[in-house]
């Protein structure tokens, strides 16, 4: 009997050692991540970021480890790669992993609200795994019943929230008004023009190239599109709403000289919702409107907005967006790149106009 107990105890000890070893192996898995080694010049990201290997860290108290399934490519993160300290958040430090939105499952947790297996979206890293504080990184539990997980980046994610907030709240668009959106074939812009239509407005978009403009008018069904790569942009803007009607709301993702062209065509008491300044991100320039006097002459209101400012409204915004998605009234095309190693080529599309819709990197699982 005593010998049997000893053998049983040894067997239990072996199982515990094996379990501990398995747990150790679990947290000793290799991670790949994109490290910021320098401030990129223009769109030359390959000389500034390096794909390196390391060990997946064990979560510390209150932290989680996410096995990333996909990464969101967002133009606004370009500002984080500069050395500007007057942006909407401090620049990311060199020698650290590149940050961005991720979707994945929790594989290790020391946070009671995010147990292992939970599907989440958070500001993690361009990596196989993200070790994050879920509170500080805005981690959100996702409904796994949504068939296309990409929607949590696009229509039901930050792009959807930003588009809805910018048109409805910051732009204060009213039924019957004319809404113009720049970068209208990008992830946020393509949703903003659709939302403007859903709110009863006339929706126009600015995009680069005949194919993008045709997609917006024929596939998405907006009222018209301005091709900034073709002909006289001013004359195209003059055609919006006819000779006697200008623009009531401008949802601006671009800034730069295009803003000057729009300022002189705004209606009195119009609103400009500044969402992004993509023309400035890679060039290092600062948008300086030459036609700024039109703000006074036309009594315009210009307001910038940023998604963290309305994070507390996420549930409400998602509910409205999901209602439109379920009704087939809100669409999003996806530009998908496979493999972490190809992240930089996907990211560059945002600044060269090579994409239509949401740019995503899907990782091998």
XYZ file of C-alpha atoms in Angstrom, residues 38-49 78 81 282 344 347-348 351-352:
20
model
C 14.809 54.767 -37.349
C 12.401 57.494 -38.431
C 11.293 56.592 -41.984
C 11.883 59.086 -44.768
C 8.841 59.423 -46.983
C 7.472 55.969 -47.741
C 10.786 54.163 -47.282
C 9.648 51.936 -44.442
C 11.985 49.012 -45.130
C 15.063 51.000 -44.068
C 13.422 52.108 -40.825
C 11.640 48.993 -39.564
C 2.436 57.238 -39.744
C 6.790 57.155 -36.627
C 5.057 61.237 -45.321
C 5.462 46.964 -44.926
C 1.326 49.653 -45.152
C 2.821 51.549 -48.090
C 0.317 56.460 -48.897
C 0.550 55.615 -52.591
